[in-house]
């Protein structure tokens, strides 16, 4: 259990109970599962490769942080570099969870960077998407998604959790809560609990998460040159992840018999559903009749799963 010393301030207690234990990020992942329809991923399984490709930014940023240390520009340990790299997944809860496990002293800067870039998705992604695709590629229409049965939607989170628990136990807490939330959504018999998870509970947790992260933003920790490096590396990771998703989309479209619009590859980052909306918006700029939203949700869901798996790998190999 968590020992709470008499006289500790309530911000410290909130951090200890919610962030040091990892409870707050895990509850947010449960909300993500309860709010997200995994159907587009089931209907078009090949989009999982787009979600996987977009995670490359995480590992590129990790290597960049280690390179900066070798050059003497910074003093990041391997754990610090892993916590910084996860910003590239564009998933705030995952970034907070990994930072809390590996680099608590960098939690404030990493949380600020992760949530800032999640909010800036509509500004950061479109220029990269336009630069890497031609107008004809942006106009590509995709075929209608097939109907996904309720049985598929119920079996998937159970199978995913079992596979992760067996193959990558360090990612099981994050993906376990994601799968549990999605199972509540899809089973159809606990609507009240699902509604609570999506609304009342997440509102409460968001308040306390903000307080807990804010408690780690003391001037001596945040106003430090390393914070600027973290912000830059986070931007690099996010940009590389977006670019790799789009490039994988171009490659898959070139080798596939069924048209695939490369723009949906940008949704391979974990910012759900903002990245999907951005892909849809950029596609409609080229072709107003082109609706990519649900197609983009496939790689978007794969990106959430991919970032959690990447987090598990980083925790397993650096702890």
PDB file of N, CA and C in Angstrom, residues 199-296:
ATOM      1  N   UNK A 199     -18.104   9.352 -18.511  1.00  0.00           N
ATOM      2  CA  UNK A 199     -18.495  10.710 -18.119  1.00  0.00           C
ATOM      3  C   UNK A 199     -18.075  11.065 -16.697  1.00  0.00           C
ATOM      4  N   UNK A 200     -18.853  10.660 -15.704  1.00  0.00           N
ATOM      5  CA  UNK A 200     -18.612  11.111 -14.334  1.00  0.00           C
ATOM      6  C   UNK A 200     -17.228  10.727 -13.823  1.00  0.00           C
ATOM      7  N   UNK A 201     -16.857   9.464 -13.981  1.00  0.00           N
ATOM      8  CA  UNK A 201     -15.578   8.996 -13.442  1.00  0.00           C
ATOM      9  C   UNK A 201     -14.400   9.705 -14.095  1.00  0.00           C
ATOM     10  N   UNK A 202     -14.435   9.847 -15.429  1.00  0.00           N
ATOM     11  CA  UNK A 202     -13.297  10.462 -16.107  1.00  0.00           C
ATOM     12  C   UNK A 202     -13.194  11.944 -15.777  1.00  0.00           C
ATOM     13  N   UNK A 203     -14.327  12.609 -15.534  1.00  0.00           N
ATOM     14  CA  UNK A 203     -14.269  14.013 -15.139  1.00  0.00           C
ATOM     15  C   UNK A 203     -13.569  14.164 -13.797  1.00  0.00           C
ATOM     16  N   UNK A 204     -13.891  13.287 -12.858  1.00  0.00           N
ATOM     17  CA  UNK A 204     -13.250  13.329 -11.542  1.00  0.00           C
ATOM     18  C   UNK A 204     -11.750  13.057 -11.655  1.00  0.00           C
ATOM     19  N   UNK A 205     -11.401  12.014 -12.396  1.00  0.00           N
ATOM     20  CA  UNK A 205      -9.997  11.639 -12.538  1.00  0.00           C
ATOM     21  C   UNK A 205      -9.204  12.727 -13.242  1.00  0.00           C
ATOM     22  N   UNK A 206      -9.799  13.374 -14.249  1.00  0.00           N
ATOM     23  CA  UNK A 206      -9.105  14.447 -14.966  1.00  0.00           C
ATOM     24  C   UNK A 206      -8.737  15.591 -14.027  1.00  0.00           C
ATOM     25  N   UNK A 207      -9.644  15.942 -13.130  1.00  0.00           N
ATOM     26  CA  UNK A 207      -9.357  17.006 -12.156  1.00  0.00           C
ATOM     27  C   UNK A 207      -8.152  16.630 -11.300  1.00  0.00           C
ATOM     28  N   UNK A 208      -8.186  15.431 -10.745  1.00  0.00           N
ATOM     29  CA  UNK A 208      -7.111  15.019  -9.848  1.00  0.00           C
ATOM     30  C   UNK A 208      -5.811  14.747 -10.591  1.00  0.00           C
ATOM     31  N   UNK A 209      -5.909  14.283 -11.839  1.00  0.00           N
ATOM     32  CA  UNK A 209      -4.696  14.090 -12.634  1.00  0.00           C
ATOM     33  C   UNK A 209      -4.006  15.424 -12.887  1.00  0.00           C
ATOM     34  N   UNK A 210      -4.805  16.443 -13.213  1.00  0.00           N
ATOM     35  CA  UNK A 210      -4.236  17.773 -13.424  1.00  0.00           C
ATOM     36  C   UNK A 210      -3.539  18.298 -12.180  1.00  0.00           C
ATOM     37  N   UNK A 211      -4.153  18.080 -11.025  1.00  0.00           N
ATOM     38  CA  UNK A 211      -3.532  18.512  -9.772  1.00  0.00           C
ATOM     39  C   UNK A 211      -2.241  17.742  -9.504  1.00  0.00           C
ATOM     40  N   UNK A 212      -2.268  16.434  -9.742  1.00  0.00           N
ATOM     41  CA  UNK A 212      -1.093  15.604  -9.478  1.00  0.00           C
ATOM     42  C   UNK A 212       0.074  15.978 -10.386  1.00  0.00           C
ATOM     43  N   UNK A 213      -0.210  16.158 -11.683  1.00  0.00           N
ATOM     44  CA  UNK A 213       0.851  16.550 -12.611  1.00  0.00           C
ATOM     45  C   UNK A 213       1.347  17.953 -12.276  1.00  0.00           C
ATOM     46  N   UNK A 214       0.431  18.840 -11.927  1.00  0.00           N
ATOM     47  CA  UNK A 214       0.824  20.198 -11.553  1.00  0.00           C
ATOM     48  C   UNK A 214       1.753  20.224 -10.358  1.00  0.00           C
ATOM     49  N   UNK A 215       1.611  19.247  -9.472  1.00  0.00           N
ATOM     50  CA  UNK A 215       2.481  19.206  -8.294  1.00  0.00           C
ATOM     51  C   UNK A 215       3.922  18.904  -8.660  1.00  0.00           C
ATOM     52  N   UNK A 216       4.166  18.417  -9.882  1.00  0.00           N
ATOM     53  CA  UNK A 216       5.530  18.120 -10.340  1.00  0.00           C
ATOM     54  C   UNK A 216       6.096  19.230 -11.222  1.00  0.00           C
ATOM     55  N   UNK A 217       5.426  20.370 -11.229  1.00  0.00           N
ATOM     56  CA  UNK A 217       5.883  21.481 -12.084  1.00  0.00           C
ATOM     57  C   UNK A 217       6.554  22.588 -11.274  1.00  0.00           C
ATOM     58  N   UNK A 218       7.259  22.211 -10.215  1.00  0.00           N
ATOM     59  CA  UNK A 218       8.004  23.218  -9.467  1.00  0.00           C
ATOM     60  C   UNK A 218       9.073  23.832 -10.366  1.00  0.00           C
ATOM     61  N   UNK A 219       9.384  25.090 -10.093  1.00  0.00           N
ATOM     62  CA  UNK A 219      10.300  25.830 -10.962  1.00  0.00           C
ATOM     63  C   UNK A 219      11.633  25.118 -11.120  1.00  0.00           C
ATOM     64  N   UNK A 220      12.182  24.575 -10.030  1.00  0.00           N
ATOM     65  CA  UNK A 220      13.506  23.954 -10.120  1.00  0.00           C
ATOM     66  C   UNK A 220      13.502  22.693 -10.957  1.00  0.00           C
ATOM     67  N   UNK A 221      12.320  22.082 -11.134  1.00  0.00           N
ATOM     68  CA  UNK A 221      12.221  20.887 -11.963  1.00  0.00           C
ATOM     69  C   UNK A 221      11.817  21.206 -13.399  1.00  0.00           C
ATOM     70  N   UNK A 222      10.956  22.207 -13.560  1.00  0.00           N
ATOM     71  CA  UNK A 222      10.400  22.472 -14.889  1.00  0.00           C
ATOM     72  C   UNK A 222      11.215  23.498 -15.670  1.00  0.00           C
ATOM     73  N   UNK A 223      11.651  24.573 -14.993  1.00  0.00           N
ATOM     74  CA  UNK A 223      12.416  25.621 -15.674  1.00  0.00           C
ATOM     75  C   UNK A 223      13.881  25.217 -15.737  1.00  0.00           C
ATOM     76  N   UNK A 224      14.137  24.239 -16.570  1.00  0.00           N
ATOM     77  CA  UNK A 224      15.459  23.641 -16.680  1.00  0.00           C
ATOM     78  C   UNK A 224      15.745  23.428 -18.168  1.00  0.00           C
ATOM     79  N   UNK A 225      17.011  23.540 -18.606  1.00  0.00           N
ATOM     80  CA  UNK A 225      17.296  23.350 -20.036  1.00  0.00           C
ATOM     81  C   UNK A 225      16.811  22.013 -20.583  1.00  0.00           C
ATOM     82  N   UNK A 226      16.800  20.990 -19.740  1.00  0.00           N
ATOM     83  CA  UNK A 226      16.366  19.676 -20.227  1.00  0.00           C
ATOM     84  C   UNK A 226      14.900  19.693 -20.655  1.00  0.00           C
ATOM     85  N   UNK A 227      14.100  20.583 -20.068  1.00  0.00           N
ATOM     86  CA  UNK A 227      12.692  20.681 -20.447  1.00  0.00           C
ATOM     87  C   UNK A 227      12.549  21.095 -21.902  1.00  0.00           C
ATOM     88  N   UNK A 228      13.380  22.039 -22.347  1.00  0.00           N
ATOM     89  CA  UNK A 228      13.346  22.468 -23.743  1.00  0.00           C
ATOM     90  C   UNK A 228      13.707  21.310 -24.666  1.00  0.00           C
ATOM     91  N   UNK A 229      14.714  20.515 -24.276  1.00  0.00           N
ATOM     92  CA  UNK A 229      15.083  19.355 -25.082  1.00  0.00           C
ATOM     93  C   UNK A 229      13.924  18.364 -25.167  1.00  0.00           C
ATOM     94  N   UNK A 230      13.218  18.187 -24.051  1.00  0.00           N
ATOM     95  CA  UNK A 230      12.087  17.256 -24.026  1.00  0.00           C
ATOM     96  C   UNK A 230      10.998  17.727 -24.983  1.00  0.00           C
ATOM     97  N   UNK A 231      10.701  19.021 -24.970  1.00  0.00           N
ATOM     98  CA  UNK A 231       9.684  19.566 -25.867  1.00  0.00           C
ATOM     99  C   UNK A 231      10.085  19.373 -27.332  1.00  0.00           C
ATOM    100  N   UNK A 232      11.363  19.608 -27.643  1.00  0.00           N
ATOM    101  CA  UNK A 232      11.850  19.453 -29.019  1.00  0.00           C
ATOM    102  C   UNK A 232      11.805  17.987 -29.441  1.00  0.00           C
ATOM    103  N   UNK A 233      12.291  17.103 -28.564  1.00  0.00           N
ATOM    104  CA  UNK A 233      12.301  15.680 -28.893  1.00  0.00           C
ATOM    105  C   UNK A 233      10.880  15.136 -29.041  1.00  0.00           C
ATOM    106  N   UNK A 234       9.963  15.634 -28.212  1.00  0.00           N
ATOM    107  CA  UNK A 234       8.572  15.221 -28.341  1.00  0.00           C
ATOM    108  C   UNK A 234       7.988  15.619 -29.685  1.00  0.00           C
ATOM    109  N   UNK A 235       8.295  16.834 -30.125  1.00  0.00           N
ATOM    110  CA  UNK A 235       7.828  17.296 -31.436  1.00  0.00           C
ATOM    111  C   UNK A 235       8.424  16.440 -32.554  1.00  0.00           C
ATOM    112  N   UNK A 236       9.718  16.134 -32.450  1.00  0.00           N
ATOM    113  CA  UNK A 236      10.380  15.301 -33.457  1.00  0.00           C
ATOM    114  C   UNK A 236       9.739  13.920 -33.508  1.00  0.00           C
ATOM    115  N   UNK A 237       9.491  13.346 -32.337  1.00  0.00           N
ATOM    116  CA  UNK A 237       8.885  12.016 -32.270  1.00  0.00           C
ATOM    117  C   UNK A 237       7.507  12.012 -32.908  1.00  0.00           C
ATOM    118  N   UNK A 238       6.711  13.022 -32.608  1.00  0.00           N
ATOM    119  CA  UNK A 238       5.357  13.106 -33.135  1.00  0.00           C
ATOM    120  C   UNK A 238       5.377  13.285 -34.654  1.00  0.00           C
ATOM    121  N   UNK A 239       6.281  14.147 -35.143  1.00  0.00           N
ATOM    122  CA  UNK A 239       6.379  14.384 -36.583  1.00  0.00           C
ATOM    123  C   UNK A 239       6.839  13.132 -37.322  1.00  0.00           C
ATOM    124  N   UNK A 240       7.827  12.431 -36.749  1.00  0.00           N
ATOM    125  CA  UNK A 240       8.318  11.207 -37.390  1.00  0.00           C
ATOM    126  C   UNK A 240       7.233  10.141 -37.401  1.00  0.00           C
ATOM    127  N   UNK A 241       6.494  10.007 -36.291  1.00  0.00           N
ATOM    128  CA  UNK A 241       5.404   9.036 -36.238  1.00  0.00           C
ATOM    129  C   UNK A 241       4.353   9.304 -37.294  1.00  0.00           C
ATOM    130  N   UNK A 242       3.971  10.580 -37.450  1.00  0.00           N
ATOM    131  CA  UNK A 242       2.992  10.958 -38.474  1.00  0.00           C
ATOM    132  C   UNK A 242       3.507  10.634 -39.872  1.00  0.00           C
ATOM    133  N   UNK A 243       4.766  11.001 -40.127  1.00  0.00           N
ATOM    134  CA  UNK A 243       5.355  10.771 -41.447  1.00  0.00           C
ATOM    135  C   UNK A 243       5.444   9.280 -41.763  1.00  0.00           C
ATOM    136  N   UNK A 244       5.853   8.483 -40.782  1.00  0.00           N
ATOM    137  CA  UNK A 244       5.988   7.042 -41.026  1.00  0.00           C
ATOM    138  C   UNK A 244       4.628   6.402 -41.303  1.00  0.00           C
ATOM    139  N   UNK A 245       3.584   6.865 -40.614  1.00  0.00           N
ATOM    140  CA  UNK A 245       2.248   6.356 -40.882  1.00  0.00           C
ATOM    141  C   UNK A 245       1.799   6.655 -42.299  1.00  0.00           C
ATOM    142  N   UNK A 246       2.041   7.886 -42.752  1.00  0.00           N
ATOM    143  CA  UNK A 246       1.663   8.273 -44.117  1.00  0.00           C
ATOM    144  C   UNK A 246       2.470   7.486 -45.150  1.00  0.00           C
ATOM    145  N   UNK A 247       3.769   7.345 -44.917  1.00  0.00           N
ATOM    146  CA  UNK A 247       4.617   6.609 -45.861  1.00  0.00           C
ATOM    147  C   UNK A 247       4.220   5.133 -45.933  1.00  0.00           C
ATOM    148  N   UNK A 248       3.854   4.555 -44.797  1.00  0.00           N
ATOM    149  CA  UNK A 248       3.373   3.178 -44.817  1.00  0.00           C
ATOM    150  C   UNK A 248       2.062   3.092 -45.601  1.00  0.00           C
ATOM    151  N   UNK A 249       1.209   4.113 -45.465  1.00  0.00           N
ATOM    152  CA  UNK A 249      -0.027   4.157 -46.239  1.00  0.00           C
ATOM    153  C   UNK A 249       0.243   4.204 -47.736  1.00  0.00           C
ATOM    154  N   UNK A 250       1.236   4.982 -48.141  1.00  0.00           N
ATOM    155  CA  UNK A 250       1.603   5.049 -49.562  1.00  0.00           C
ATOM    156  C   UNK A 250       2.098   3.688 -50.049  1.00  0.00           C
ATOM    157  N   UNK A 251       2.910   3.047 -49.244  1.00  0.00           N
ATOM    158  CA  UNK A 251       3.449   1.738 -49.623  1.00  0.00           C
ATOM    159  C   UNK A 251       2.334   0.704 -49.749  1.00  0.00           C
ATOM    160  N   UNK A 252       1.429   0.683 -48.757  1.00  0.00           N
ATOM    161  CA  UNK A 252       0.332  -0.289 -48.788  1.00  0.00           C
ATOM    162  C   UNK A 252      -0.610  -0.040 -49.956  1.00  0.00           C
ATOM    163  N   UNK A 253      -0.828   1.226 -50.299  1.00  0.00           N
ATOM    164  CA  UNK A 253      -1.675   1.543 -51.445  1.00  0.00           C
ATOM    165  C   UNK A 253      -1.033   1.070 -52.749  1.00  0.00           C
ATOM    166  N   UNK A 254       0.301   1.163 -52.811  1.00  0.00           N
ATOM    167  CA  UNK A 254       1.013   0.768 -54.028  1.00  0.00           C
ATOM    168  C   UNK A 254       0.963  -0.739 -54.255  1.00  0.00           C
ATOM    169  N   UNK A 255       0.936  -1.528 -53.178  1.00  0.00           N
ATOM    170  CA  UNK A 255       0.986  -2.987 -53.344  1.00  0.00           C
ATOM    171  C   UNK A 255      -0.388  -3.648 -53.193  1.00  0.00           C
ATOM    172  N   UNK A 256      -1.401  -2.847 -52.845  1.00  0.00           N
ATOM    173  CA  UNK A 256      -2.722  -3.419 -52.581  1.00  0.00           C
ATOM    174  C   UNK A 256      -3.629  -3.309 -53.802  1.00  0.00           C
ATOM    175  N   UNK A 257      -4.507  -4.297 -53.973  1.00  0.00           N
ATOM    176  CA  UNK A 257      -5.500  -4.246 -55.030  1.00  0.00           C
ATOM    177  C   UNK A 257      -6.653  -3.308 -54.666  1.00  0.00           C
ATOM    178  N   UNK A 258      -6.901  -3.163 -53.359  1.00  0.00           N
ATOM    179  CA  UNK A 258      -7.975  -2.292 -52.883  1.00  0.00           C
ATOM    180  C   UNK A 258      -7.394  -0.927 -52.559  1.00  0.00           C
ATOM    181  N   UNK A 259      -7.960   0.174 -53.076  1.00  0.00           N
ATOM    182  CA  UNK A 259      -7.401   1.510 -52.835  1.00  0.00           C
ATOM    183  C   UNK A 259      -7.315   1.825 -51.343  1.00  0.00           C
ATOM    184  N   UNK A 260      -6.217   2.448 -50.952  1.00  0.00           N
ATOM    185  CA  UNK A 260      -6.028   2.882 -49.569  1.00  0.00           C
ATOM    186  C   UNK A 260      -5.488   4.302 -49.598  1.00  0.00           C
ATOM    187  N   UNK A 261      -6.211   5.225 -48.992  1.00  0.00           N
ATOM    188  CA  UNK A 261      -5.782   6.620 -48.966  1.00  0.00           C
ATOM    189  C   UNK A 261      -4.666   6.781 -47.941  1.00  0.00           C
ATOM    190  N   UNK A 262      -3.462   7.213 -48.355  1.00  0.00           N
ATOM    191  CA  UNK A 262      -2.330   7.313 -47.419  1.00  0.00           C
ATOM    192  C   UNK A 262      -2.585   8.253 -46.245  1.00  0.00           C
ATOM    193  N   UNK A 263      -3.553   9.163 -46.381  1.00  0.00           N
ATOM    194  CA  UNK A 263      -3.805  10.112 -45.301  1.00  0.00           C
ATOM    195  C   UNK A 263      -4.203   9.418 -44.003  1.00  0.00           C
ATOM    196  N   UNK A 264      -4.865   8.268 -44.111  1.00  0.00           N
ATOM    197  CA  UNK A 264      -5.305   7.610 -42.885  1.00  0.00           C
ATOM    198  C   UNK A 264      -4.123   7.077 -42.087  1.00  0.00           C
ATOM    199  N   UNK A 265      -2.956   6.982 -42.713  1.00  0.00           N
ATOM    200  CA  UNK A 265      -1.764   6.544 -41.986  1.00  0.00           C
ATOM    201  C   UNK A 265      -1.366   7.517 -40.890  1.00  0.00           C
ATOM    202  N   UNK A 266      -1.686   8.798 -41.089  1.00  0.00           N
ATOM    203  CA  UNK A 266      -1.372   9.802 -40.071  1.00  0.00           C
ATOM    204  C   UNK A 266      -2.168   9.567 -38.798  1.00  0.00           C
ATOM    205  N   UNK A 267      -3.287   8.865 -38.914  1.00  0.00           N
ATOM    206  CA  UNK A 267      -4.114   8.556 -37.744  1.00  0.00           C
ATOM    207  C   UNK A 267      -3.540   7.405 -36.938  1.00  0.00           C
ATOM    208  N   UNK A 268      -2.387   6.886 -37.349  1.00  0.00           N
ATOM    209  CA  UNK A 268      -1.755   5.809 -36.606  1.00  0.00           C
ATOM    210  C   UNK A 268      -1.221   6.233 -35.254  1.00  0.00           C
ATOM    211  N   UNK A 269      -1.095   7.546 -35.024  1.00  0.00           N
ATOM    212  CA  UNK A 269      -0.749   8.007 -33.682  1.00  0.00           C
ATOM    213  C   UNK A 269      -1.984   7.846 -32.793  1.00  0.00           C
ATOM    214  N   UNK A 270      -1.775   7.932 -31.484  1.00  0.00           N
ATOM    215  CA  UNK A 270      -2.837   7.524 -30.560  1.00  0.00           C
ATOM    216  C   UNK A 270      -3.870   8.592 -30.228  1.00  0.00           C
ATOM    217  N   UNK A 271      -3.780   9.755 -30.826  1.00  0.00           N
ATOM    218  CA  UNK A 271      -4.709  10.835 -30.484  1.00  0.00           C
ATOM    219  C   UNK A 271      -6.096  10.515 -31.039  1.00  0.00           C
ATOM    220  N   UNK A 272      -6.901   9.825 -30.232  1.00  0.00           N
ATOM    221  CA  UNK A 272      -8.246   9.390 -30.645  1.00  0.00           C
ATOM    222  C   UNK A 272      -9.277  10.373 -30.103  1.00  0.00           C
ATOM    223  N   UNK A 273     -10.225  10.817 -30.939  1.00  0.00           N
ATOM    224  CA  UNK A 273     -10.346  10.604 -32.390  1.00  0.00           C
ATOM    225  C   UNK A 273      -9.813  11.775 -33.205  1.00  0.00           C
ATOM    226  N   UNK A 274      -9.042  12.667 -32.568  1.00  0.00           N
ATOM    227  CA  UNK A 274      -8.614  13.894 -33.242  1.00  0.00           C
ATOM    228  C   UNK A 274      -7.838  13.596 -34.522  1.00  0.00           C
ATOM    229  N   UNK A 275      -6.914  12.629 -34.475  1.00  0.00           N
ATOM    230  CA  UNK A 275      -6.107  12.333 -35.661  1.00  0.00           C
ATOM    231  C   UNK A 275      -6.984  11.829 -36.807  1.00  0.00           C
ATOM    232  N   UNK A 276      -8.023  11.072 -36.487  1.00  0.00           N
ATOM    233  CA  UNK A 276      -8.946  10.603 -37.535  1.00  0.00           C
ATOM    234  C   UNK A 276      -9.701  11.765 -38.161  1.00  0.00           C
ATOM    235  N   UNK A 277     -10.110  12.707 -37.330  1.00  0.00           N
ATOM    236  CA  UNK A 277     -10.821  13.882 -37.849  1.00  0.00           C
ATOM    237  C   UNK A 277      -9.918  14.712 -38.750  1.00  0.00           C
ATOM    238  N   UNK A 278      -8.644  14.828 -38.377  1.00  0.00           N
ATOM    239  CA  UNK A 278      -7.707  15.597 -39.196  1.00  0.00           C
ATOM    240  C   UNK A 278      -7.496  14.912 -40.544  1.00  0.00           C
ATOM    241  N   UNK A 279      -7.346  13.594 -40.543  1.00  0.00           N
ATOM    242  CA  UNK A 279      -7.190  12.857 -41.806  1.00  0.00           C
ATOM    243  C   UNK A 279      -8.420  13.052 -42.691  1.00  0.00           C
ATOM    244  N   UNK A 280      -9.586  12.992 -42.081  1.00  0.00           N
ATOM    245  CA  UNK A 280     -10.821  13.191 -42.837  1.00  0.00           C
ATOM    246  C   UNK A 280     -10.891  14.601 -43.417  1.00  0.00           C
ATOM    247  N   UNK A 281     -10.493  15.598 -42.635  1.00  0.00           N
ATOM    248  CA  UNK A 281     -10.553  17.000 -43.074  1.00  0.00           C
ATOM    249  C   UNK A 281      -9.604  17.255 -44.245  1.00  0.00           C
ATOM    250  N   UNK A 282      -8.367  16.746 -44.139  1.00  0.00           N
ATOM    251  CA  UNK A 282      -7.398  16.952 -45.220  1.00  0.00           C
ATOM    252  C   UNK A 282      -7.859  16.222 -46.479  1.00  0.00           C
ATOM    253  N   UNK A 283      -8.464  15.049 -46.319  1.00  0.00           N
ATOM    254  CA  UNK A 283      -8.987  14.325 -47.475  1.00  0.00           C
ATOM    255  C   UNK A 283     -10.122  15.073 -48.150  1.00  0.00           C
ATOM    256  N   UNK A 284     -10.995  15.700 -47.355  1.00  0.00           N
ATOM    257  CA  UNK A 284     -12.126  16.432 -47.930  1.00  0.00           C
ATOM    258  C   UNK A 284     -11.689  17.738 -48.581  1.00  0.00           C
ATOM    259  N   UNK A 285     -10.555  18.263 -48.204  1.00  0.00           N
ATOM    260  CA  UNK A 285     -10.027  19.444 -48.902  1.00  0.00           C
ATOM    261  C   UNK A 285      -9.703  19.104 -50.347  1.00  0.00           C
ATOM    262  N   UNK A 286      -9.217  17.892 -50.583  1.00  0.00           N
ATOM    263  CA  UNK A 286      -8.891  17.461 -51.944  1.00  0.00           C
ATOM    264  C   UNK A 286     -10.120  16.948 -52.684  1.00  0.00           C
ATOM    265  N   UNK A 287     -11.045  16.319 -51.939  1.00  0.00           N
ATOM    266  CA  UNK A 287     -12.252  15.759 -52.538  1.00  0.00           C
ATOM    267  C   UNK A 287     -13.384  15.865 -51.521  1.00  0.00           C
ATOM    268  N   UNK A 288     -14.252  16.865 -51.672  1.00  0.00           N
ATOM    269  CA  UNK A 288     -15.322  17.087 -50.689  1.00  0.00           C
ATOM    270  C   UNK A 288     -16.249  15.895 -50.499  1.00  0.00           C
ATOM    271  N   UNK A 289     -16.281  14.968 -51.460  1.00  0.00           N
ATOM    272  CA  UNK A 289     -17.151  13.801 -51.352  1.00  0.00           C
ATOM    273  C   UNK A 289     -16.480  12.619 -50.650  1.00  0.00           C
ATOM    274  N   UNK A 290     -15.238  12.807 -50.244  1.00  0.00           N
ATOM    275  CA  UNK A 290     -14.472  11.707 -49.671  1.00  0.00           C
ATOM    276  C   UNK A 290     -14.618  11.687 -48.145  1.00  0.00           C
ATOM    277  N   UNK A 291     -15.197  10.635 -47.592  1.00  0.00           N
ATOM    278  CA  UNK A 291     -15.383  10.502 -46.149  1.00  0.00           C
ATOM    279  C   UNK A 291     -14.404   9.444 -45.643  1.00  0.00           C
ATOM    280  N   UNK A 292     -13.389   9.891 -44.924  1.00  0.00           N
ATOM    281  CA  UNK A 292     -12.336   8.983 -44.462  1.00  0.00           C
ATOM    282  C   UNK A 292     -12.401   8.711 -42.967  1.00  0.00           C
ATOM    283  N   UNK A 293     -13.355   9.334 -42.270  1.00  0.00           N
ATOM    284  CA  UNK A 293     -13.343   9.305 -40.809  1.00  0.00           C
ATOM    285  C   UNK A 293     -13.307   7.881 -40.245  1.00  0.00           C
ATOM    286  N   UNK A 294     -14.251   7.034 -40.651  1.00  0.00           N
ATOM    287  CA  UNK A 294     -14.310   5.692 -40.094  1.00  0.00           C
ATOM    288  C   UNK A 294     -13.149   4.825 -40.576  1.00  0.00           C
ATOM    289  N   UNK A 295     -12.676   5.071 -41.801  1.00  0.00           N
ATOM    290  CA  UNK A 295     -11.505   4.339 -42.275  1.00  0.00           C
ATOM    291  C   UNK A 295     -10.283   4.691 -41.435  1.00  0.00           C
ATOM    292  N   UNK A 296     -10.162   5.965 -41.056  1.00  0.00           N
ATOM    293  CA  UNK A 296      -9.017   6.411 -40.260  1.00  0.00           C
ATOM    294  C   UNK A 296      -9.082   5.896 -38.832  1.00  0.00           C
TER     295      UNK A 296
END
